[in-house]
Amino acid sequence: MLHATFRSLLARKLRLLLAAVAIVLGVSFVSGALVLTDTLGRTFDTLFSTVNQNVAVAIRGTHTFQGDQGTNGADPGRDVVPAAALDGVRGVRGVVEAQGSVLGNAALVGKDGKLIGGSGPPRFGLNWVDSARLNSAHLVNGRAPKGPDEIAISKFMATSGGYHVGDKAPVLSALPIRPYRIVGVFAYPGGKSSLGGETTIAFDLPTARAVLGIPAGYTEIDAAAASGVGADSLRSRVTGILPAHTEAITGKKLADEQAAGVRSFIGFINTFLLVFAAVALFVGAFIIFNTFTMLVAQRTRELALLRALGASRRQVTRSVLVEALAVGTVASALGLGLGVLVAQGLKGVFKLIGADLPSGPTVFAPRTVAVAFAVGILVTALAALFPARRASAVSPMAALRDAATPDRPLRRQTVFGAIVLVLGAAGVGWGLAGAGLPVLGAGTLLAFVGVAMLSPVISRPVAGLLGRPFQRQLPGRLGRVNTLRNPRRTASTAAALMIGLALVSAVSILGASLKASVHKVADQAIGADFILNTQTDIGFPASVLDSLRSQPGVTEVSGLRFSPAQIGRTSSGVMAVSPSAVGHLIKLDRKAGLMHLDPQTVLISDKVASKGRFKPGQTLHVRFPKGAAHDFRIGGVYADSQLVDAYLFDDVVTREFTTQSLSAALVKLAPGTDTAAARRGIAAVAKPYPNVMVQDQSDFVQAATGQIDQVVNVLYLLLALSVLIAVLGIVNTLALSVIERTRELGLLRAIGMSRRQVKRMIRVEAVVIAVFGGLLGLAVGSAFGVAIQRDLVSQGVTELQFPIIRMVVFLVLAALAGVLAAWLPARRGSRLNVLAAIAAE
């Protein structure tokens, strides 16, 4: 029986080729995602291990509260380590060397006026530590910086910016921008120009304190251990001499913490990519199912003969499953090899949205191999299971006549499909309500399966309607009839395309709704004529506001500063503005209380008020990054806004922020002011700061919607794989259909049908299936899009928008995909030898 199985497999290898391609593409996406994230993980692990390789103990401030990374590059939730602690650490027995460092954000402006470095990796500023033991960098040219006008830069920055020792280059930091002389270029172990694509500028210690806004103390003190002294033992000794609000950890723990922070981001990327891989495999499963269903139908007499010769039902089922396992194994191996190329392609996709991922040696972990084979083989086997069981049901008597496996009624499938669809819809609703991504994914999967099970019920009337325009000529009529003769086959072929287009249309609706919501925010929440927006976390100094106020026609200016803060027992982002900006430059939709700010008052969003059951007049206990805690009275509650954070403070409180840099500024002009002239003056003020964009309201909307378009386009690229697999499914179905109808096509040719008419008949069949799948996909995708938008209303996506033109384009592209998919099967069908075809069984 096994010998017969492999003989059958080799006899039909071309028929299984396109089905295998679907699994190859899906598995390649899975392995590519794993290779990419494993490579990134190894790169960052190596980076942090290299940086901290000689650090036995690190001393840092304790958490005042749990905050995110601040604009000064250090954790704003940590206290600064007092400078006196450095002498104390150096005096600890077993410490062979200790050095203090300050770390923040600083960027170098290139000769082209743009910031050096990508938008993904950070831009660091720090003090140069003259230690071969505790500084992982080493000078390759020039010397260390000394004095307030000197810097050293990484080799990566020198190469990217075309700078050399002796050149002057502007540095962007919390201070007003100014040029510094480059006196040194450094590299890392192994001659690396960068550890992970980051940019690093080194100053001497006093200059670093001034530039990075850390007037005293250190963000970290690193200590190296003498020979024979363990890190844990040294940490215990150091802990005994530390002042309050400081702690000591081992260098290994420091490296692990740094790597863990990056791993969470890598984990998100991994999950994000594997979701699209799962979609591709899900679509591929439909193709496998369709392929084996058709092969079983074509092999009715063969399988019946095997039964007549003594093969049991279990043996027949096993025979079909062995074929599926063979296909899955070969496809998984090919997909695994292709995954390395996919990983490089995925890096390119992320680069399109400005996320430059660091490069490193490719990691091909054993887990990747195991997962690729497991997924590919499992999906193929599960998709072939039902056709295999159906094959075992073939009666031995069918071998005695030209019999086909009879079609079963759709009643039971319709009932089960309705149940699955209802369960899927409930899962989607529950997932969107906060149950989490696994529940949402399972619900989406069930919903698609339910729609696929129900689609045969509507495939006959819809496909019949779609085929009517082609009925004027015989090929069109026959092509239409071919789509109607087997509604299950038509529906399952269209279902693969339906899944891809449903997701594409849902993404389109969400993107259009986001853009419409941005327009609404700009119209209703921004009262300023111009906005100075930053492209980095560094910001710009408050002195820019004074320069803006001096411009002709400018009547009001307000800076925006953002910071983490601990409010009660939770951490949140807060925003500070001048009180005069509320109601003028920033328009708030009042829900309760008064929209008035003063140093003792805070305004909160409606979402925060509802969650915490806060009302105007109540008191909030707030702790800012510098450690000071204050009580603020809730003055008013405003409607949630994408422009304003959940908490709004008077800008007096910014003295408690870690940095005084502005993140944005709002400018109001006097009525009748020449807008063009005013813009030129504002642009002149912002010109020294390449990270600042001057935008009017339309520019602000265009920039925001442009970012949305970038993300949507990336999602389109990732979903394109599933659509491509669906098109291959149409090709496979038509190719198998041509083989199945060999005698029929021979008879049509014998009674006078031309080759051109045969081609047209097959093309009509392909177009009807593709358009049916497209319509089904748009309908299901619209339902998903509406559900997602309604769920995101509380997140600011308040407007529902249908991109009608884009959705029509998708439908037209589906029809064109049908035409392309029919090319090879139509060519083969038209070239059949008439006599051989008539004689075929």
XYZ file of N, CA, C and O in Angstrom, residues 105-244:
560
model
N 20.519 62.173 25.599
C 20.301 62.186 24.159
C 20.957 63.404 23.530
O 20.829 64.526 24.021
N 21.668 63.166 22.456
C 22.268 64.242 21.667
C 22.413 63.735 20.244
O 22.623 62.543 20.019
N 22.281 64.613 19.289
C 22.335 64.218 17.880
C 23.299 65.123 17.129
O 23.432 66.314 17.438
N 23.956 64.541 16.143
C 24.897 65.284 15.310
C 24.218 65.632 13.992
O 23.563 64.785 13.373
N 24.375 66.870 13.565
C 23.797 67.317 12.298
C 24.821 67.104 11.194
O 25.977 67.518 11.317
N 24.417 66.429 10.143
C 25.321 66.160 9.038
C 25.560 67.386 8.173
O 24.930 68.434 8.343
N 26.465 67.248 7.205
C 26.785 68.362 6.315
C 25.612 68.719 5.414
O 25.570 69.827 4.861
N 24.643 67.785 5.275
C 23.457 68.061 4.461
C 22.346 68.717 5.264
O 21.253 68.948 4.758
N 22.629 69.042 6.537
C 21.626 69.693 7.374
C 20.656 68.732 8.035
O 19.736 69.158 8.740
N 20.839 67.417 7.853
C 19.953 66.421 8.458
C 20.666 65.710 9.595
O 21.896 65.661 9.646
N 19.864 65.139 10.498
C 20.444 64.422 11.621
C 21.058 63.110 11.137
O 20.482 62.412 10.305
N 22.223 62.788 11.668
C 22.884 61.532 11.315
C 22.235 60.403 12.111
O 21.989 60.525 13.310
N 21.971 59.298 11.437
C 21.369 58.139 12.091
C 19.953 57.918 11.632
O 19.279 58.829 11.140
N 19.484 56.684 11.770
C 18.121 56.346 11.381
C 17.127 56.755 12.446
O 17.483 57.176 13.550
N 15.848 56.609 12.109
C 14.803 57.004 13.049
C 14.532 55.942 14.099
O 13.860 56.196 15.089
N 15.068 54.730 13.894
C 14.838 53.659 14.859
C 15.838 53.662 16.001
O 15.472 53.819 17.169
N 17.145 53.471 15.718
C 18.141 53.413 16.795
C 18.250 54.740 17.542
O 17.993 55.810 16.978
N 18.659 54.682 18.820
C 18.746 55.909 19.622
C 19.965 56.749 19.265
O 20.906 56.281 18.630
N 19.925 58.002 19.723
C 21.041 58.928 19.561
C 21.511 59.321 20.957
O 20.827 60.044 21.667
N 22.694 58.856 21.329
C 23.188 59.044 22.688
C 24.204 60.173 22.764
O 24.950 60.438 21.825
N 24.230 60.780 23.939
C 25.302 61.677 24.332
C 25.809 61.208 25.690
O 25.015 60.793 26.544
N 27.126 61.237 25.886
C 27.692 60.773 27.158
C 29.060 61.401 27.375
O 29.601 62.083 26.499
N 29.607 61.167 28.549
C 30.968 61.648 28.832
C 31.966 60.565 28.448
O 31.727 59.376 28.657
N 33.100 60.992 27.871
C 34.139 60.022 27.512
C 34.846 59.545 28.774
O 35.306 60.335 29.590
N 34.872 58.225 28.948
C 35.533 57.621 30.104
C 36.892 57.108 29.650
O 36.985 56.230 28.788
N 37.938 57.685 30.217
C 39.303 57.316 29.819
C 39.729 56.062 30.568
O 40.489 56.119 31.546
N 39.195 54.927 30.118
C 39.508 53.661 30.781
C 39.427 52.532 29.768
O 38.373 52.329 29.148
N 40.520 51.817 29.607
C 40.507 50.680 28.685
C 39.684 49.528 29.252
O 39.207 48.681 28.505
N 39.479 49.530 30.574
C 38.752 48.434 31.211
C 37.239 48.673 31.197
O 36.463 47.757 30.934
N 36.800 49.882 31.491
C 35.368 50.150 31.657
C 34.752 50.921 30.501
O 33.572 51.268 30.562
N 35.511 51.194 29.454
C 34.965 51.829 28.264
C 35.144 50.850 27.106
O 36.271 50.531 26.714
N 34.040 50.350 26.573
C 34.126 49.365 25.496
C 34.591 49.994 24.191
O 35.001 49.281 23.271
N 34.524 51.316 24.082
C 34.977 51.996 22.867
C 36.466 52.320 22.983
O 37.010 52.496 24.074
N 37.116 52.424 21.833
C 38.522 52.822 21.809
C 38.746 53.772 20.635
O 38.105 53.647 19.586
N 39.612 54.739 20.841
C 39.874 55.736 19.808
C 40.652 55.119 18.652
O 41.642 54.402 18.862
N 40.190 55.386 17.430
C 40.902 54.917 16.236
C 41.540 56.084 15.496
O 42.364 55.884 14.600
N 41.169 57.289 15.905
C 41.747 58.482 15.281
C 41.566 59.645 16.231
O 40.524 59.797 16.866
N 42.594 60.494 16.353
C 42.485 61.669 17.198
C 42.662 61.349 18.665
O 43.305 60.377 19.052
N 42.011 62.145 19.513
C 42.170 62.034 20.964
C 40.809 62.209 21.639
O 39.793 62.479 20.993
N 40.833 62.071 22.963
C 39.605 62.246 23.741
C 39.249 63.730 23.836
O 40.130 64.594 23.804
N 37.948 64.052 23.945
C 37.539 65.459 24.040
C 37.956 66.081 25.377
O 37.885 65.433 26.427
N 38.387 67.340 25.319
C 38.756 68.096 26.519
C 38.307 69.532 26.306
O 38.733 70.193 25.367
N 37.446 70.006 27.151
C 36.984 71.371 27.012
C 35.567 71.452 26.458
O 35.030 70.486 25.909
N 34.950 72.627 26.586
C 33.521 72.791 26.258
C 33.207 72.808 24.772
O 32.027 72.810 24.408
N 34.196 72.809 23.897
C 33.931 72.909 22.469
C 34.358 71.674 21.695
O 34.381 71.688 20.467
N 34.674 70.589 22.376
C 35.219 69.407 21.701
C 34.324 68.177 21.902
O 33.712 67.999 22.957
N 34.301 67.344 20.871
C 33.558 66.092 20.945
C 34.345 64.987 20.249
O 35.227 65.255 19.424
N 34.003 63.754 20.578
C 34.452 62.584 19.819
C 33.201 61.869 19.329
O 32.170 61.859 20.018
N 33.266 61.300 18.149
C 32.093 60.644 17.565
C 32.455 59.218 17.154
O 33.629 58.889 16.984
N 31.427 58.402 16.993
C 31.662 57.019 16.586
C 32.084 56.962 15.123
O 31.801 57.868 14.330
N 32.739 55.881 14.773
C 33.189 55.682 13.392
C 32.012 55.657 12.426
O 32.098 56.148 11.304
N 30.898 55.104 12.885
C 29.680 55.066 12.068
C 29.222 56.479 11.716
O 28.854 56.769 10.575
N 29.259 57.379 12.688
C 28.830 58.754 12.455
C 29.795 59.481 11.530
O 29.376 60.258 10.654
N 31.093 59.229 11.721
C 32.086 59.888 10.865
C 31.909 59.454 9.419
O 31.955 60.283 8.493
N 31.666 58.167 9.217
C 31.478 57.655 7.854
C 30.167 58.163 7.247
O 30.132 58.598 6.092
N 29.081 58.109 8.025
C 27.775 58.533 7.510
C 27.722 60.018 7.207
O 27.113 60.443 6.218
N 28.367 60.816 8.069
C 28.300 62.261 7.890
C 29.427 62.847 7.078
O 29.428 64.047 6.781
N 30.413 62.023 6.712
C 31.554 62.528 5.964
C 32.441 63.442 6.786
O 33.118 64.330 6.246
N 32.474 63.219 8.105
C 33.273 64.065 8.992
C 34.647 63.449 9.268
O 34.807 62.219 9.253
N 35.615 64.329 9.549
C 36.969 63.900 9.898
C 37.421 64.674 11.125
O 36.820 65.699 11.506
N 38.470 64.193 11.753
C 39.045 64.900 12.900
C 39.463 66.294 12.470
O 40.126 66.472 11.441
N 39.041 67.287 13.231
C 39.327 68.685 12.914
C 38.133 69.429 12.368
O 38.091 70.666 12.405
N 37.118 68.700 11.853
C 35.905 69.347 11.340
C 35.059 69.874 12.493
O 35.136 69.389 13.628
N 34.224 70.853 12.168
C 33.237 71.334 13.125
C 31.850 70.823 12.713
O 31.525 70.815 11.522
N 31.038 70.423 13.697
C 29.720 69.874 13.399
C 28.729 70.342 14.462
O 29.058 70.363 15.654
N 27.522 70.733 14.047
C 26.508 71.159 15.023
C 25.975 69.975 15.820
O 25.777 68.877 15.285
N 25.710 70.191 17.111
C 25.148 69.165 17.990
C 23.800 69.648 18.505
O 23.680 70.763 19.017
N 22.811 68.781 18.360
C 21.465 69.080 18.833
C 21.281 68.416 20.192
O 21.506 67.215 20.346
N 20.887 69.223 21.188
C 20.705 68.698 22.539
C 19.685 69.571 23.253
O 18.954 70.334 22.618
N 19.663 69.457 24.580
C 18.752 70.299 25.358
C 19.178 71.762 25.333
O 18.371 72.655 25.629
N 20.431 72.036 24.986
C 20.925 73.406 24.890
C 20.650 73.959 23.488
O 20.387 73.200 22.551
N 20.736 75.256 23.308
C 20.652 75.803 21.948
C 21.721 75.171 21.059
O 22.850 74.920 21.492
N 21.371 74.918 19.833
C 22.278 74.220 18.924
C 23.539 75.065 18.691
O 23.474 76.285 18.584
N 24.675 74.366 18.655
C 25.936 75.066 18.428
C 26.954 74.076 17.871
O 26.825 72.863 18.055
N 27.996 74.579 17.182
C 29.001 73.666 16.600
C 30.054 73.261 17.627
O 30.400 74.019 18.533
N 30.565 72.063 17.463
C 31.660 71.543 18.281
C 32.736 71.016 17.337
O 32.439 70.554 16.228
N 33.975 71.056 17.796
C 35.076 70.538 16.983
C 35.259 69.042 17.271
O 35.333 68.616 18.410
N 35.320 68.266 16.187
C 35.541 66.824 16.312
C 37.035 66.588 16.522
O 37.851 66.902 15.647
N 37.398 66.035 17.688
C 38.812 65.797 17.992
C 39.157 64.314 18.029
O 40.337 63.953 18.123
N 38.130 63.441 17.962
C 38.402 62.008 18.012
C 37.302 61.198 17.359
O 36.150 61.623 17.286
N 37.698 60.035 16.865
C 36.754 59.065 16.292
C 37.026 57.737 16.992
O 38.173 57.300 17.089
N 35.957 57.084 17.466
C 36.136 55.830 18.199
C 35.340 54.698 17.563
O 34.385 54.911 16.822
N 35.787 53.487 17.880
C 35.119 52.275 17.403
C 34.954 51.337 18.591
O 35.363 51.640 19.716
N 34.328 50.188 18.323
C 34.028 49.216 19.373
C 34.803 47.927 19.133
O 35.443 47.763 18.093
N 34.796 46.999 20.084
C 35.554 45.748 19.914
C 35.281 45.087 18.572
O 34.142 45.040 18.111
N 36.342 44.596 17.971
C 36.203 43.975 16.661
C 36.200 44.989 15.537
O 35.954 44.636 14.384
N 36.478 46.267 15.860
C 36.473 47.303 14.841
C 35.102 47.760 14.414
O 34.955 48.469 13.406
N 34.042 47.379 15.158
C 32.685 47.769 14.784
C 32.528 49.282 14.872
O 32.919 49.917 15.843
N 31.901 49.829 13.844
C 31.668 51.273 13.830
C 30.475 51.656 14.682
O 30.334 52.810 15.089
N 29.612 50.701 14.940
C 28.435 50.939 15.767
C 28.029 49.613 16.386
O 28.242 48.552 15.811
N 27.416 49.662 17.561
C 26.994 48.429 18.220
C 25.623 47.956 17.748
O 25.311 46.786 17.838
N 24.807 48.863 17.270
C 23.474 48.456 16.822
C 22.785 49.509 15.997
O 21.556 49.592 15.988
N 23.575 50.324 15.293
C 22.989 51.380 14.483
C 22.776 52.678 15.233
O 22.302 53.662 14.664
N 23.126 52.666 16.550
C 22.958 53.878 17.339
C 24.042 54.899 16.989
O 25.066 54.561 16.380
N 23.829 56.149 17.355
C 24.863 57.178 17.206
C 25.246 57.657 18.606
O 24.379 57.803 19.475
N 26.524 57.883 18.834
C 27.001 58.284 20.158
C 27.997 59.432 20.022
O 28.944 59.348 19.238
N 27.733 60.492 20.784
C 28.638 61.650 20.845
C 29.234 61.692 22.244
O 28.502 61.624 23.242
N 30.551 61.801 22.340
C 31.232 61.837 23.637
C 31.759 63.242 23.910
O 32.350 63.882 23.032
N 31.541 63.723 25.133
C 32.037 65.018 25.613
C 32.941 64.748 26.812
O 32.999 63.625 27.327
N 33.626 65.793 27.275
C 34.256 65.629 28.577
C 33.149 65.747 29.629
O 32.016 66.120 29.324
N 33.450 65.405 30.881
C 32.401 65.303 31.896
C 31.665 66.619 32.143
O 30.418 66.628 32.131
N 32.346 67.759 32.355
C 31.595 69.006 32.601
C 30.691 69.377 31.417
O 29.556 69.840 31.618
N 31.202 69.198 30.191
C 30.393 69.545 29.025
C 29.199 68.611 28.911
O 28.079 69.042 28.590
N 29.402 67.305 29.189
C 28.297 66.348 29.132
C 27.214 66.713 30.133
O 26.010 66.621 29.826
N 27.612 67.158 31.326
C 26.608 67.556 32.328
C 25.753 68.710 31.813
O 24.530 68.711 31.947
N 26.413 69.693 31.198
C 25.681 70.864 30.700
C 24.792 70.503 29.521
O 23.625 70.915 29.452
N 25.346 69.731 28.597
C 24.608 69.407 27.375
C 23.426 68.494 27.655
O 22.351 68.641 27.074
N 23.593 67.551 28.584
C 22.566 66.546 28.831
C 21.631 66.917 29.972
O 20.720 66.153 30.304
N 21.846 68.070 30.572
C 20.919 68.530 31.602
C 21.024 67.774 32.906
O 20.024 67.602 33.609
N 22.224 67.324 33.260
C 22.442 66.619 34.533
C 23.513 67.406 35.284
O 24.719 67.120 35.166
N 23.146 68.436 36.027
C 24.125 69.368 36.594
C 25.040 68.757 37.641
O 26.132 69.265 37.872
N 24.600 67.677 38.300
C 25.433 67.082 39.352
C 25.173 65.593 39.406
O 24.119 65.107 38.985
N 26.153 64.858 39.945
C 25.986 63.431 40.107
C 26.191 62.659 38.808
O 26.680 63.189 37.803
N 25.816 61.384 38.836
C 25.980 60.487 37.686
C 24.691 59.701 37.455
O 23.940 59.438 38.405
N 24.463 59.329 36.227
C 23.344 58.424 35.959
C 23.729 56.989 36.308
O 22.860 56.159 36.597
N 25.044 56.700 36.315
C 25.503 55.354 36.661
C 26.978 55.384 37.033
O 27.751 56.172 36.479
N 27.350 54.546 37.972
C 28.754 54.323 38.314
C 29.053 52.850 38.081
O 28.327 51.965 38.558
N 30.108 52.579 37.308
C 30.494 51.199 37.008
C 31.777 50.864 37.749
O 32.715 51.681 37.798
N 31.814 49.663 38.303
C 32.989 49.225 39.061
C 33.497 47.902 38.513
O 32.707 46.997 38.214
N 34.818 47.792 38.363
C 35.460 46.550 37.932
C 36.048 45.858 39.146
O 36.539 46.507 40.077
N 35.986 44.522 39.132
C 36.454 43.750 40.283
C 37.905 43.335 40.117
O 38.378 43.073 39.003
N 38.592 43.278 41.238
C 39.964 42.762 41.236
C 39.942 41.269 40.956
O 38.917 40.597 41.108
N 41.065 40.752 40.524
C 41.160 39.327 40.191
C 40.781 38.477 41.405
O 41.238 38.716 42.524
N 39.901 37.500 41.180
C 39.490 36.586 42.235
C 38.301 37.052 43.037
O 37.816 36.316 43.910
N 37.785 38.256 42.790
C 36.633 38.784 43.523
C 35.380 38.555 42.693
O 35.295 38.998 41.539
N 34.392 37.888 43.252
C 33.149 37.608 42.536
C 32.246 38.823 42.486
O 32.275 39.683 43.377
N 31.414 38.889 41.450
C 30.515 40.037 41.265
C 29.500 40.131 42.400
O 29.221 41.223 42.908
N 28.941 39.002 42.811
C 27.932 39.030 43.876
C 28.551 39.482 45.201
O 27.936 40.249 45.954
N 29.756 39.011 45.475
C 30.437 39.408 46.708
C 30.741 40.904 46.701
O 30.527 41.602 47.696
N 31.220 41.395 45.553
C 31.548 42.816 45.446
C 30.294 43.668 45.559
O 30.312 44.734 46.174
N 29.202 43.191 44.975
C 27.946 43.952 45.060
C 27.519 44.115 46.517
O 27.065 45.187 46.935
N 27.664 43.049 47.305
C 27.292 43.129 48.723
C 28.146 44.155 49.463
O 27.651 44.919 50.294
N 29.433 44.180 49.150
C 30.313 45.160 49.803
C 29.963 46.587 49.406
O 29.933 47.495 50.249
N 29.701 46.792 48.121
C 29.379 48.141 47.632
C 28.067 48.623 48.232
O 27.920 49.796 48.605
N 27.094 47.718 48.344
C 25.784 48.105 48.874
C 25.905 48.711 50.263
O 25.162 49.646 50.607
N 26.869 48.238 51.052
C 27.020 48.714 52.412
C 27.452 50.160 52.530
O 27.270 50.774 53.599
N 28.041 50.736 51.499
C 28.534 52.120 51.610
C 27.702 53.104 50.775
O 28.036 54.289 50.711
N 26.641 52.640 50.142
C 25.875 53.513 49.248
C 24.952 54.440 50.020
O 24.384 54.055 51.052
N 24.759 55.664 49.512
C 23.804 56.583 50.137
C 22.371 56.163 49.834
O 22.126 55.228 49.050
N 21.431 56.848 50.435
C 20.012 56.548 50.208
C 19.637 56.768 48.750
O 20.276 57.556 48.029
